[in-house]
Structure formats: structure tokens, C-alpha cells
Coordinates of C-alpha atoms in Angstrom, one line a residue:
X36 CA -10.4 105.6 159.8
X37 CA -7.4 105.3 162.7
X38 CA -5.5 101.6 162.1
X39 CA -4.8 100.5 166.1
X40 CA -2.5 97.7 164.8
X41 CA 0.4 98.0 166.8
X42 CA 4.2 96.8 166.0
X43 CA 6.0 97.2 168.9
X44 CA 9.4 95.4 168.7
X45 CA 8.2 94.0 165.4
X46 CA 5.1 92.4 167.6
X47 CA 2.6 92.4 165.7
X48 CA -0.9 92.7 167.6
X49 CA -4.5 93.8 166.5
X50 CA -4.4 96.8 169.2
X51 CA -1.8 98.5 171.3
X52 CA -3.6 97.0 174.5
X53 CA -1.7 94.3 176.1
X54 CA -3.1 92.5 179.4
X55 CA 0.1 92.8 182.2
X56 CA 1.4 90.0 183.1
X57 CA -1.0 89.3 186.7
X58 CA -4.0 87.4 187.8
X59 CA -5.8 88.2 184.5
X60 CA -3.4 86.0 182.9
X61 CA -2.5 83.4 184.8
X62 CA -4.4 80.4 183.0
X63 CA -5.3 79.3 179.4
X64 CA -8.8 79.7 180.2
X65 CA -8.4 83.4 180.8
X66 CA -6.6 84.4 178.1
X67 CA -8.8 82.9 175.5
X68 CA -11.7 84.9 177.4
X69 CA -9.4 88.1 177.3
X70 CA -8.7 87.9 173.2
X71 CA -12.1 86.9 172.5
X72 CA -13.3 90.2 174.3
X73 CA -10.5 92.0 172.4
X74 CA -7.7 91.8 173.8
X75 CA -4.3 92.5 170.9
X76 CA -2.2 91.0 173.5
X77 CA -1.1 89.6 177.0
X78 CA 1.8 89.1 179.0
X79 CA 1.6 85.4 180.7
X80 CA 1.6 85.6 184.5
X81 CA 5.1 85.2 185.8
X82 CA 6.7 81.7 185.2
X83 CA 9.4 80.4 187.4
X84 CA 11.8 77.8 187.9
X85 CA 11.5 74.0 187.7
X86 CA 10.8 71.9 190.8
X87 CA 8.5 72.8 193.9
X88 CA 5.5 75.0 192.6
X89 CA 5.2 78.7 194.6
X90 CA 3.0 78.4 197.2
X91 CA 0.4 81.6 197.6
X92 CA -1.5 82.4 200.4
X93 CA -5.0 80.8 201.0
X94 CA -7.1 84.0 202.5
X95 CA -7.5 87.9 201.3
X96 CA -4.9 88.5 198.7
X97 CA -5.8 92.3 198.1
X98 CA -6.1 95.8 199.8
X99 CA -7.6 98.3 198.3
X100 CA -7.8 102.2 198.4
X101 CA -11.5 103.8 197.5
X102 CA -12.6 107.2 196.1
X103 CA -16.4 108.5 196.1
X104 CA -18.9 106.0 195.7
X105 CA -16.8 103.8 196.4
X106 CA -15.0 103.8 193.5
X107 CA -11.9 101.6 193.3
X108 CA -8.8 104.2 193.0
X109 CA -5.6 101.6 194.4
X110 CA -5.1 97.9 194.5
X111 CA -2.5 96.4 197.2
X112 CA -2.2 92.6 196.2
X113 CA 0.3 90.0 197.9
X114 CA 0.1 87.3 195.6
X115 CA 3.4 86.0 193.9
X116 CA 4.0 84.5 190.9
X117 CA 2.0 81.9 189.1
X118 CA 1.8 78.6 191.7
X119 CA 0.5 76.5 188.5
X120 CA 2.8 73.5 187.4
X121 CA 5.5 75.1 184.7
X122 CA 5.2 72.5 182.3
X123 CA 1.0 73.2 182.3
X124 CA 1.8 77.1 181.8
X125 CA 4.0 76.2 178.6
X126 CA 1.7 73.5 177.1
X127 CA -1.2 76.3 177.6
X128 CA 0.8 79.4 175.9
X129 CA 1.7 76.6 172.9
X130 CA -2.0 76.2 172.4
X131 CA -2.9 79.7 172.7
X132 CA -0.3 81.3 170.5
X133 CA -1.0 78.4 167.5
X134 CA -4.7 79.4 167.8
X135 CA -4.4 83.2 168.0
X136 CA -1.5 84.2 165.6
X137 CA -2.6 87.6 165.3
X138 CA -2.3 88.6 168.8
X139 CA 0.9 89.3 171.2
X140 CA 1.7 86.3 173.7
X141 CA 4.7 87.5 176.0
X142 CA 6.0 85.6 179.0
X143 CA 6.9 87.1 182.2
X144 CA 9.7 84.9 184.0
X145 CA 11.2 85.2 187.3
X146 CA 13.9 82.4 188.2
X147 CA 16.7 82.6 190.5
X148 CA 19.7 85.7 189.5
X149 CA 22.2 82.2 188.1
X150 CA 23.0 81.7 184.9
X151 CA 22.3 78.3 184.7
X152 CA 18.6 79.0 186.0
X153 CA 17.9 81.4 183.3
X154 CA 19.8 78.5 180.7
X155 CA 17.1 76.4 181.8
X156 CA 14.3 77.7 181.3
X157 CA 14.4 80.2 177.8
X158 CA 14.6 77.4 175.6
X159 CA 11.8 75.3 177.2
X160 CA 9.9 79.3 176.7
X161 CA 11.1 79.4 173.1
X162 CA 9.5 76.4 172.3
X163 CA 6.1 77.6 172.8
X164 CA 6.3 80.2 169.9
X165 CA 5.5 82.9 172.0
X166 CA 6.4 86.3 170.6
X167 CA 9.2 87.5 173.0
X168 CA 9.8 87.5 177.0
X169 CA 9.4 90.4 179.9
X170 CA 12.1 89.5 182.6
X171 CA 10.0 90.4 185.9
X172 CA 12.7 92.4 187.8
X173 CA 9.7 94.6 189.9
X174 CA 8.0 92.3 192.0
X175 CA 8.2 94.2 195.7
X176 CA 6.8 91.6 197.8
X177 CA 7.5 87.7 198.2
X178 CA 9.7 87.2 195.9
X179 CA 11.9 90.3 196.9
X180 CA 12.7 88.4 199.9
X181 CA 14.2 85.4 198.0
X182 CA 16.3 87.5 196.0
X183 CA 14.0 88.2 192.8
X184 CA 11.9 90.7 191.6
X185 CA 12.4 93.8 193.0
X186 CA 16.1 92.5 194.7
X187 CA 17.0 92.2 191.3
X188 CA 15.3 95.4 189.8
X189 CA 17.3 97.5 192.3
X190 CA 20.8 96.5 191.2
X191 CA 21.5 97.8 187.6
X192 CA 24.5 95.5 187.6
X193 CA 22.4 92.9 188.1
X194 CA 19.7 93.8 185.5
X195 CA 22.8 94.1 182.7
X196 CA 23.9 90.7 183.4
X197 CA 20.7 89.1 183.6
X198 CA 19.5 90.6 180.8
X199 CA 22.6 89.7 178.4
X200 CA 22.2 86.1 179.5
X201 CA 18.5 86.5 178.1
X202 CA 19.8 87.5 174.7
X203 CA 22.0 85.0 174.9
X204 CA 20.4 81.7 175.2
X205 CA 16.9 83.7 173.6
X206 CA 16.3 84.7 170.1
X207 CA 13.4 86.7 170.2
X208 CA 12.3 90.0 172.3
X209 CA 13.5 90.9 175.6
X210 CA 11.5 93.0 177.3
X211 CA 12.7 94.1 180.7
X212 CA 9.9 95.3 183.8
X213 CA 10.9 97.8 185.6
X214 CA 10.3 98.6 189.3
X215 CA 9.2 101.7 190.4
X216 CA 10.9 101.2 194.1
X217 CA 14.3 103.2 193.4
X218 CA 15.2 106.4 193.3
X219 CA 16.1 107.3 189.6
X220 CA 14.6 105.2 187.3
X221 CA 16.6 106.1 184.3
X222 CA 19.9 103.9 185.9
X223 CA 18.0 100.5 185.4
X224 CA 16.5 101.5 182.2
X225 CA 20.3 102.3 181.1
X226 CA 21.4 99.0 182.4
X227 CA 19.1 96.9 180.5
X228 CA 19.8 98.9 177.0
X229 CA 23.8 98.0 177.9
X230 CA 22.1 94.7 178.9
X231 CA 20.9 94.7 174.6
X232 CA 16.9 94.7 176.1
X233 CA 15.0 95.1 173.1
X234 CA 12.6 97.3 175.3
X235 CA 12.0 98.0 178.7
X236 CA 8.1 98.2 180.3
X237 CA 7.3 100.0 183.4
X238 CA 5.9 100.4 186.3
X239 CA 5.3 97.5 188.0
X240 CA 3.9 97.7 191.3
X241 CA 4.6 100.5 194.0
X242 CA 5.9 98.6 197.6
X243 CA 2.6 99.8 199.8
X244 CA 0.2 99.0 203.1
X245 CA -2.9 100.0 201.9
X246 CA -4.6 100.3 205.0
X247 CA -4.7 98.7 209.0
X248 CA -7.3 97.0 210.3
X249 CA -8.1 98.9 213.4
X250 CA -9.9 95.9 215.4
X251 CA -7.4 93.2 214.5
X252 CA -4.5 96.1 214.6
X253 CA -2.9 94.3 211.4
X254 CA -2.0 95.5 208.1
X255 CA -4.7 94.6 205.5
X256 CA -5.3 92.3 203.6
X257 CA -4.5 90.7 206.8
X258 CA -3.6 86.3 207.4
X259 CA -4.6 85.1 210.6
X260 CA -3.7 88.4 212.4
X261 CA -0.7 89.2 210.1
X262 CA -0.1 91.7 207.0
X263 CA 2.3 92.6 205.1
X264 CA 3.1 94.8 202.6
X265 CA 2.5 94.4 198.5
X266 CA 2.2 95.4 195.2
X267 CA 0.2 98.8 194.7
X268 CA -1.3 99.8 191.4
X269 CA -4.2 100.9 189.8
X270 CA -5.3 104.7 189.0
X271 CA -3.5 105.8 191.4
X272 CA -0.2 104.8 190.4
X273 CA -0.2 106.5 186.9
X274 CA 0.9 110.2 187.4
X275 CA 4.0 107.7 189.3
X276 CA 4.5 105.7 186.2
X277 CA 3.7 108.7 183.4
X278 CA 7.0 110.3 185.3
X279 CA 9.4 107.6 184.9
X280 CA 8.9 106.7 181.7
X281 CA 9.0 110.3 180.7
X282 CA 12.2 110.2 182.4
X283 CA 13.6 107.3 180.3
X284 CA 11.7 108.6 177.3
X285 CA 13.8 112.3 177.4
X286 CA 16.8 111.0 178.4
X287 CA 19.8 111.2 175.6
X288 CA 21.0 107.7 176.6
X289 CA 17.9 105.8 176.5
X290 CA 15.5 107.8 174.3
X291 CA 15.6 105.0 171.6
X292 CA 14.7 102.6 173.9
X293 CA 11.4 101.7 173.5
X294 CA 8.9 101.4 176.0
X295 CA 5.5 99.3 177.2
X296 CA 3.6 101.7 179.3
X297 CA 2.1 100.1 182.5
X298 CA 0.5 101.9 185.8
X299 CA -3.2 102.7 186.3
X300 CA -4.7 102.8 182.1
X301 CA -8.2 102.6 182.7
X302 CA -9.4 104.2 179.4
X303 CA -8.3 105.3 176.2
X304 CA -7.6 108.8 177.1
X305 CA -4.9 107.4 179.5
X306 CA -3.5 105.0 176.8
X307 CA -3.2 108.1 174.8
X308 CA -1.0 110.0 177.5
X309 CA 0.9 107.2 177.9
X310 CA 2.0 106.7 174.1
X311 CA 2.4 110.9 174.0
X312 CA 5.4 110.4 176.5
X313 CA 7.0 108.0 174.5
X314 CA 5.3 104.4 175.2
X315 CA 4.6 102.4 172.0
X316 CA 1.9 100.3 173.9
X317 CA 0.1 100.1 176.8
X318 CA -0.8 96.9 179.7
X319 CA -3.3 96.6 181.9
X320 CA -4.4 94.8 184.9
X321 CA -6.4 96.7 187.4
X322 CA -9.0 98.0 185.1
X323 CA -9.3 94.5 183.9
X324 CA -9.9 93.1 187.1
X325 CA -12.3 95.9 188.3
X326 CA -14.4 95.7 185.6
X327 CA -14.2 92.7 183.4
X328 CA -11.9 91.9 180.1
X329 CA -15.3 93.3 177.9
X330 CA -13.5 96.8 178.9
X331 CA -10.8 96.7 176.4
X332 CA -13.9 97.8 174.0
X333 CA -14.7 101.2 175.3
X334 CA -11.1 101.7 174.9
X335 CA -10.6 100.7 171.2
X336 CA -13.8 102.7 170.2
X337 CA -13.0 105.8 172.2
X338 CA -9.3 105.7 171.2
X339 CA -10.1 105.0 167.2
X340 CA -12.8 108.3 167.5
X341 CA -10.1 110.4 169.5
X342 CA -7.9 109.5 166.7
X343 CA -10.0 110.2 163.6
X344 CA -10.9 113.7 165.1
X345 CA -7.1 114.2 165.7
X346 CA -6.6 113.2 162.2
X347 CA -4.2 110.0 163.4
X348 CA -4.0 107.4 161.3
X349 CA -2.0 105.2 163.1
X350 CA -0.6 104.8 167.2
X351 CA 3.2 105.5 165.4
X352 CA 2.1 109.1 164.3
X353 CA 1.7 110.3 167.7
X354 CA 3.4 108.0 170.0
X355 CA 6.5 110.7 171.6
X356 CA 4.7 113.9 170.7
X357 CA 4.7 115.2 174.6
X358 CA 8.3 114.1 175.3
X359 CA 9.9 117.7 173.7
X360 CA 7.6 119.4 175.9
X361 CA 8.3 117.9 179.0
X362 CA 11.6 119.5 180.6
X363 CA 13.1 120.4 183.6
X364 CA 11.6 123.0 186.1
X365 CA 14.2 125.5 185.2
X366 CA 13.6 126.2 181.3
X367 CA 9.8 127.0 182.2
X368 CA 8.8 130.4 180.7
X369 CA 8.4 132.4 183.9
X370 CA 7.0 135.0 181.5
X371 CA 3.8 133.4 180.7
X372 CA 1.1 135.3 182.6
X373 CA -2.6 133.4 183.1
X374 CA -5.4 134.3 185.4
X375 CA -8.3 132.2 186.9
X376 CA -11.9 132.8 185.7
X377 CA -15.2 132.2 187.4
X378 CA -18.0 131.6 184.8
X379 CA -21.1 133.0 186.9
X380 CA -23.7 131.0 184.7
X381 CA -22.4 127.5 185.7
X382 CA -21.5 128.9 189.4
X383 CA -23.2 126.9 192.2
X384 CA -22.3 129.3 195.1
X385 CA -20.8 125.9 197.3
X386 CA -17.7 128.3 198.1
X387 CA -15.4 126.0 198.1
X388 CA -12.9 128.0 195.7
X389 CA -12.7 130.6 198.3
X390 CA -12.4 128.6 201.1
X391 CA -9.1 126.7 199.6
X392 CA -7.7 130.4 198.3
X393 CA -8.4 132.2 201.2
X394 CA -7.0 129.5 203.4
X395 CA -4.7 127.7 201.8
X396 CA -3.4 130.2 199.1
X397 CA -2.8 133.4 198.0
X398 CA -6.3 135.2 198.8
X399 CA -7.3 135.8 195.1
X400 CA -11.1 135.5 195.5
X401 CA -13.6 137.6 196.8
X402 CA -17.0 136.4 198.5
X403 CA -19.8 139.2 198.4
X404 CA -22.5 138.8 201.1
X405 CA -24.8 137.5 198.3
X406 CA -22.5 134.8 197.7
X407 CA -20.9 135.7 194.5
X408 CA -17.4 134.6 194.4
X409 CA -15.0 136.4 191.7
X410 CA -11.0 136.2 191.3
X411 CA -8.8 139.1 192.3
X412 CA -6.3 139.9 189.3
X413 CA -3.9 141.6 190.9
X414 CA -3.5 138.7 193.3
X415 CA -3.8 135.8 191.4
X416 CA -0.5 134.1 190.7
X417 CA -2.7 130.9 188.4
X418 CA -1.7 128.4 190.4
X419 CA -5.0 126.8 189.5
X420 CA -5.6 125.3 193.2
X421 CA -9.4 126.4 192.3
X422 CA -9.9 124.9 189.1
X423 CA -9.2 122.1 191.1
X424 CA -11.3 122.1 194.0
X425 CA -14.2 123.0 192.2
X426 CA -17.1 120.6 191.8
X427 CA -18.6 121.8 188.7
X428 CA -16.2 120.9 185.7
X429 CA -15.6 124.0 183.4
X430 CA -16.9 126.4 185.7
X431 CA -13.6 128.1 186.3
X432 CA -10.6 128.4 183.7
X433 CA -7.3 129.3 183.2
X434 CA -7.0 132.5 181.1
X435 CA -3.7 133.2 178.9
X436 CA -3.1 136.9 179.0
X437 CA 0.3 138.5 176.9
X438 CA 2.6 140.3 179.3
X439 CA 2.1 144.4 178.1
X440 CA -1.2 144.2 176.6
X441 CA -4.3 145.8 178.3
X442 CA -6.6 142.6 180.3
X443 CA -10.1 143.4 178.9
X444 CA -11.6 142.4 182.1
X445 CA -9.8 145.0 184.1
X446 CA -8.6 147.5 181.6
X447 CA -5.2 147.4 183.3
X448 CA -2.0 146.8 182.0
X449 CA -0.4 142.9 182.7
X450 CA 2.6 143.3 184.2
X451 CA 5.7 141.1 183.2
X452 CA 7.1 140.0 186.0
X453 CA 9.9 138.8 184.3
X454 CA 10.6 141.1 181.7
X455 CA 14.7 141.0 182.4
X456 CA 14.3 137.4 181.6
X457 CA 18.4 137.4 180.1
X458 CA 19.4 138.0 183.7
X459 CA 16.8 136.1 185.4
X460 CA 18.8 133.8 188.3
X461 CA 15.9 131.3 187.3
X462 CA 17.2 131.1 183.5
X463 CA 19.7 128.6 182.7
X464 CA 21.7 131.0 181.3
X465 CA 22.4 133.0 183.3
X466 CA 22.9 130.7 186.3
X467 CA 26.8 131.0 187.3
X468 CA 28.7 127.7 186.0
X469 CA 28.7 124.6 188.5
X470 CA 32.8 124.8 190.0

């Protein structure tokens, strides 16, 4: 039977699924709800500084992006950080941590980029036995604006010093969240290793306006006739997020950095990818909110079967396993030859395969007056465009074929197209050096 008992940063937790540090976890109440459902961990909603609490706005506090049947594909949300006393927050994680030993309690903090601010506040944290922190340097709205968050999160200099100062006055893990709102993630995630972060997690939220309200002519969620813009996640964000950690997971100067995946998880397949490309957990938030903390059970039960037909025993075995395989454009093998294939049994005739060829691509399928649609060989370059745009799921494949050998379909020979591969300009090798 696959073990989910996770050990990231020696953390331990019952699962690898962590609640991110958002609404979901703003309150004791919550949390006890969210481990008792099955939660192995949770990242405390962002604490701030002493004094005056953060003020949120009282009206619409999310956007929101839909698919078919109105299925929930983005979230936009404005809301800051916690507005709940500080002192409350820390006398609620104390309780929860003494009764829930087994799971992960992390605490997001925000507080002004001082030193003395961050002195402040990381013992007061310590105190509540919680396992470790998540510095919240990826907050694009609100906060961004008062020099936190995001501000922060797009200044590596300023991620290395905070982060030192963390591991100064803080004896336990430092976890540092990354914004997606830059332009190469890999320099913030080097700055936090120089930093000594104990891990980083990423992404948080993607700066966004979701939509405009076309009566009121404001952005939406929109506040007496205002919008603004906000945090975007959801399922929509993760081929975003799966990218930049793949990014910091492959490169030589943080690939030992380890990593808490965040950005769309809605099920255990996507937890899966996630840990393939190097993450050694995952959060979530969006899911959580769209369809309650009881979720967290579909994806324990389908990852644990996924795993004992993989033959895993544990996350560890194959947390990384995608990162060799996922390179730069360049070192593809422009010899490999495939070929799309229509299966005529499960083919409805909708035609929607040779409307995006014929239009939109390279002309590779033919329509007979009948309606029968089949692929062209000799003009199909597999760029799967119709695999995609079909409605019926397996109806049409990719098919490998060996450069030289005779395609069984056609009785012709597959061309390489390629076959000088050596002196290929798109080889590496034999590119001219850079002067």
C-alpha cells in the first residue's frame, strides 16, 4: 500500500496536501474543519505587523473566470491579508498545533521590509510551536502598494536580506513564496537559497482583471463603481506555476532547493505532476473554496491507487522524476516522426478536426462527401492541434513511427527529415560558438 506521509523540510504531516495560506485559513474555526476533513497541513493566512488591524473591503471580493457549465476555471480575489487581531491569530495557531501534532501548521507573515519589524514579530510566531514560517513576498495587490508582497518579491536583493533576517531571529523553517509577476523566476529563487531559505513555494497569485462590467464600465469585482486589479489563481494558473518551478527545479544553482508546489491542484493527478517536476508537496486554495475542505479525500484515495498501480511506495520515490526530461527547445529530437490517427469507430462526424486543420493548420485531413474525415500522412507534421479540438476523448491519437521503416498504414517509406542530424543548425552542437 502507497505511505502519503510527507517530510518536507523535516515537516512531518499525514499527507503531502497542505491548505495555502488564504481565506480557507484565516481562523481557528477553519482549520480544525480543514484537518478533521483531512487536511496533513495548512499554511495560516498571512499575519502582519502589530498595531492597527488591515482593513478589507466590505463588498465583492472575487472575479472569476468560467468554462462550460459554468465551471469555475480562474479566481481574481482582492482581499489582503488577515484583518483579525494578531495576538487572536497566535493564541488560535497555539491551540491548534498542541491539539493536532501530527499535522503541518506554517505561518505566512507579511510585515513591513525593516529589520526591526521582522525582530518583532518571529519570536512572538515561535512561540506558538508552529512548525516553520512562509515569508509572503507574492501578494500583487494591496499590499504591493505599501511596499510588501509582490514590491518585495520583485527585488532579489530584497528577498536575500529579508530572508537572512528570518533565519536569524527564527529557528525553525523558512519557507519563501514566490511571485509569479517577474520575468525569470529562477533570480528570486537564487536569492532566497543565498538568503539560507530552507525552501521556497510558488506561485502565488498572477496580477489580473478578470473581467469589466459592461453596464457599470468598471473592473469586476467592482466597489461602488471602482475595480481594481488582484490575485488570479485557480486551474488556470497551473501550466504558469508547473513552468517556474520546473525552472527552479532544473536549474544547477537551485536544484537542491526544495520546493512547495502551489497554482491550480484540483486533484491528485495534478498533485502528481507537480511533485514529478520537483515539488515535495503541494497547497491548495481554489479547489478548497470551490468545492469544500471534504475534497482533500478524492485526492488522497485517487493519489494512494495511482501510486499502488505505479508500484510507489512513498511521495520521495517519485517526486523529480520529470525534471531530466524537461529541457530546453533546442536539444528536442527533431528526428522523432509521429502521425495523427482517426479511430472511425468512436468518430462522431462533428468535423471539427478538419475545420481547425484546414483552417488554421497544415491541411492534413480530408473530409469525403459522406462525412468521413481521415489524416493525410504526407502532410501531417503531428502537431496534435486535432487531438485537441476533438470532443470525443481518444478518438484521435498520436502515432510513433521510426524514421526508415515502412508505415503499415500507407506502405510508404517514413522519411527522416532530419537524418544529417550532426550538422543540423537546430543541434547544439553544431550551432557556431556565441563571440
Amino acid at each position: 500500500m502507497a505511505n502519503l506521509q510527507s517530510n518536507f523540510l523535516g515537516i512531518k504531516s499525514t499527507n503531502p496536501f497542505w491548505l495555502a495560506s488564504a481565506p480557507p485559513t484565516d481562523k481557528e474555526y477553519n482549520v480544525r474543519r480543514a484537518f478533521e476533513a483531512g487536511w496533513g497541513g495548512v499554511v495560516w493566512k498571512t499575519l502582519g505587523s502589530e498595531g492597527p488591524p488591515v482593513v478589507n473591503v466590505n463588498g465583492p471580493r472575487y472575479g472569476a473566470v468560467y468554462g462550460a457549465d459554468r465551471r469555475l476555471l480562474g479566481l481574481n480575489n482582492i482581499e489582503l491579508i488577515t484583518d483579525r487581531d494578531l495576538y487572536t491569530n497566535l493564541e488560535e495557531i497555539k491551540r491548534v498545533k498542541a491539539d493536532y501534532p501530527d499535522r503541518a501548521v506554517i505561518v505566512s507573515i507579511m510585515v513591513p521590509c525593516e529589520e526591526e519589524a521582522w525582530k518583532a514579530i518571529l519570536p512572538l510566531v515561535e512561540d506558538t510551536g508552529a512548525d516553520g514560517i512562509e515569508l509572503n513576498f507574492g501578494c500583487p495587490h494591496g499590499m504591493s502598494e505599501r511596499g510588501m508582497g509582490a514590491a518585495v518579491g520583485q527585488v532579489p536583493e530584497y528577498i536575500e536580506m529579508v530572508t537572512r533576517w528570518c533565519k536569524q531571529y527564527y529557528s525553525k523553517p523558512v519557507i519563501v513564496k514566490l511571485t509569479p509577476n517577474i520575468t525569470d523566476i529562477r533570480k528570486p529563487a537564487a536569492a532566497a537559497k543565498r538568503g539560507g531559505a530552507d525552501a521556497v513555494s510558488l506561485i502565488n497569485t498572477i496580477n489580473s482583471i478578470t473581467s469589466v462590467n459592461l453596464d457599470s464600465m468598471s473592473p469586476e469585482p467592482s466597489i461602488d463603481g471602482k475595480g481594481t486589479h488582484g490575485g488570479y489563481c485557480g486551474p488556470a494558473v497551473k501550466p504558469i506555476a508547473m513552468s517556474m518551478v520546473s525552472e527552479i527545479a532544473r536549474n544547477p544553482e537551485t536544484a537542491d532547493l526544495p520546493i512547495s508546489g502551489i497554482g491550480g491542484v484540483t486533484t491528485w493527478r495534478d498533485a502528481a505532476e507537480f511533485m514529478a517536476l520537483g515539488c515535495g508537496n503541494v497547497q491548495v486554495c481554489t479547489a478548497a473554496m470551490t468545492y469544500g475542505f471534504k475534497i482533500v479525500q478524492e485526492m488522497i484515495s485517487g493519489l494512494e491507487q495511482w501510486m499502488d498501480e505505479k508500484g510507489y511506495t512513498s511521495i520521495d520515490e517519485f517526486v523529480g522524476m520529470a525534471v531530466p526530461n524537461t529541457t530546453d527547445w533546442q536539444y528536442l529530437n527533431l528526428n522523432y516522426i509521429a502521425k495523427a490517427k482517426i479511430d472511425q469507430d468512436l468518430c462522431i462526424s462533428c468535423g471539427r478536426c478538419f475545420a481547425a486543420c484546414e483552417d488554421t493548420s497544415h491541411q492534413a485531413i480530408s473530409m469525403t462527401p459522406d462525412r468521413k474525415f481521415e489524416v493525410i500522412d504526407a502532410e501531417c507534421v503531428a502537431c496534435n492541434l486535432c487531438v485537441n479540438v476533438c470532443p470525443v476523448e481518444g478518438c484521435i491519437s498520436m502515432e510513433e513511427m521510426d524514421a526508415g521503416k515502412t508505415d503499415p498504414r500507407t506502405g510508404k517509406v517514413v522519411e527522416d527529415q532530419y537524418a544529417n542530424w550532426t550538422t543540423h543548425p537546430n543541434n547544439p552542437a553544431a550551432m557556431e560558438p556565441a563571440e
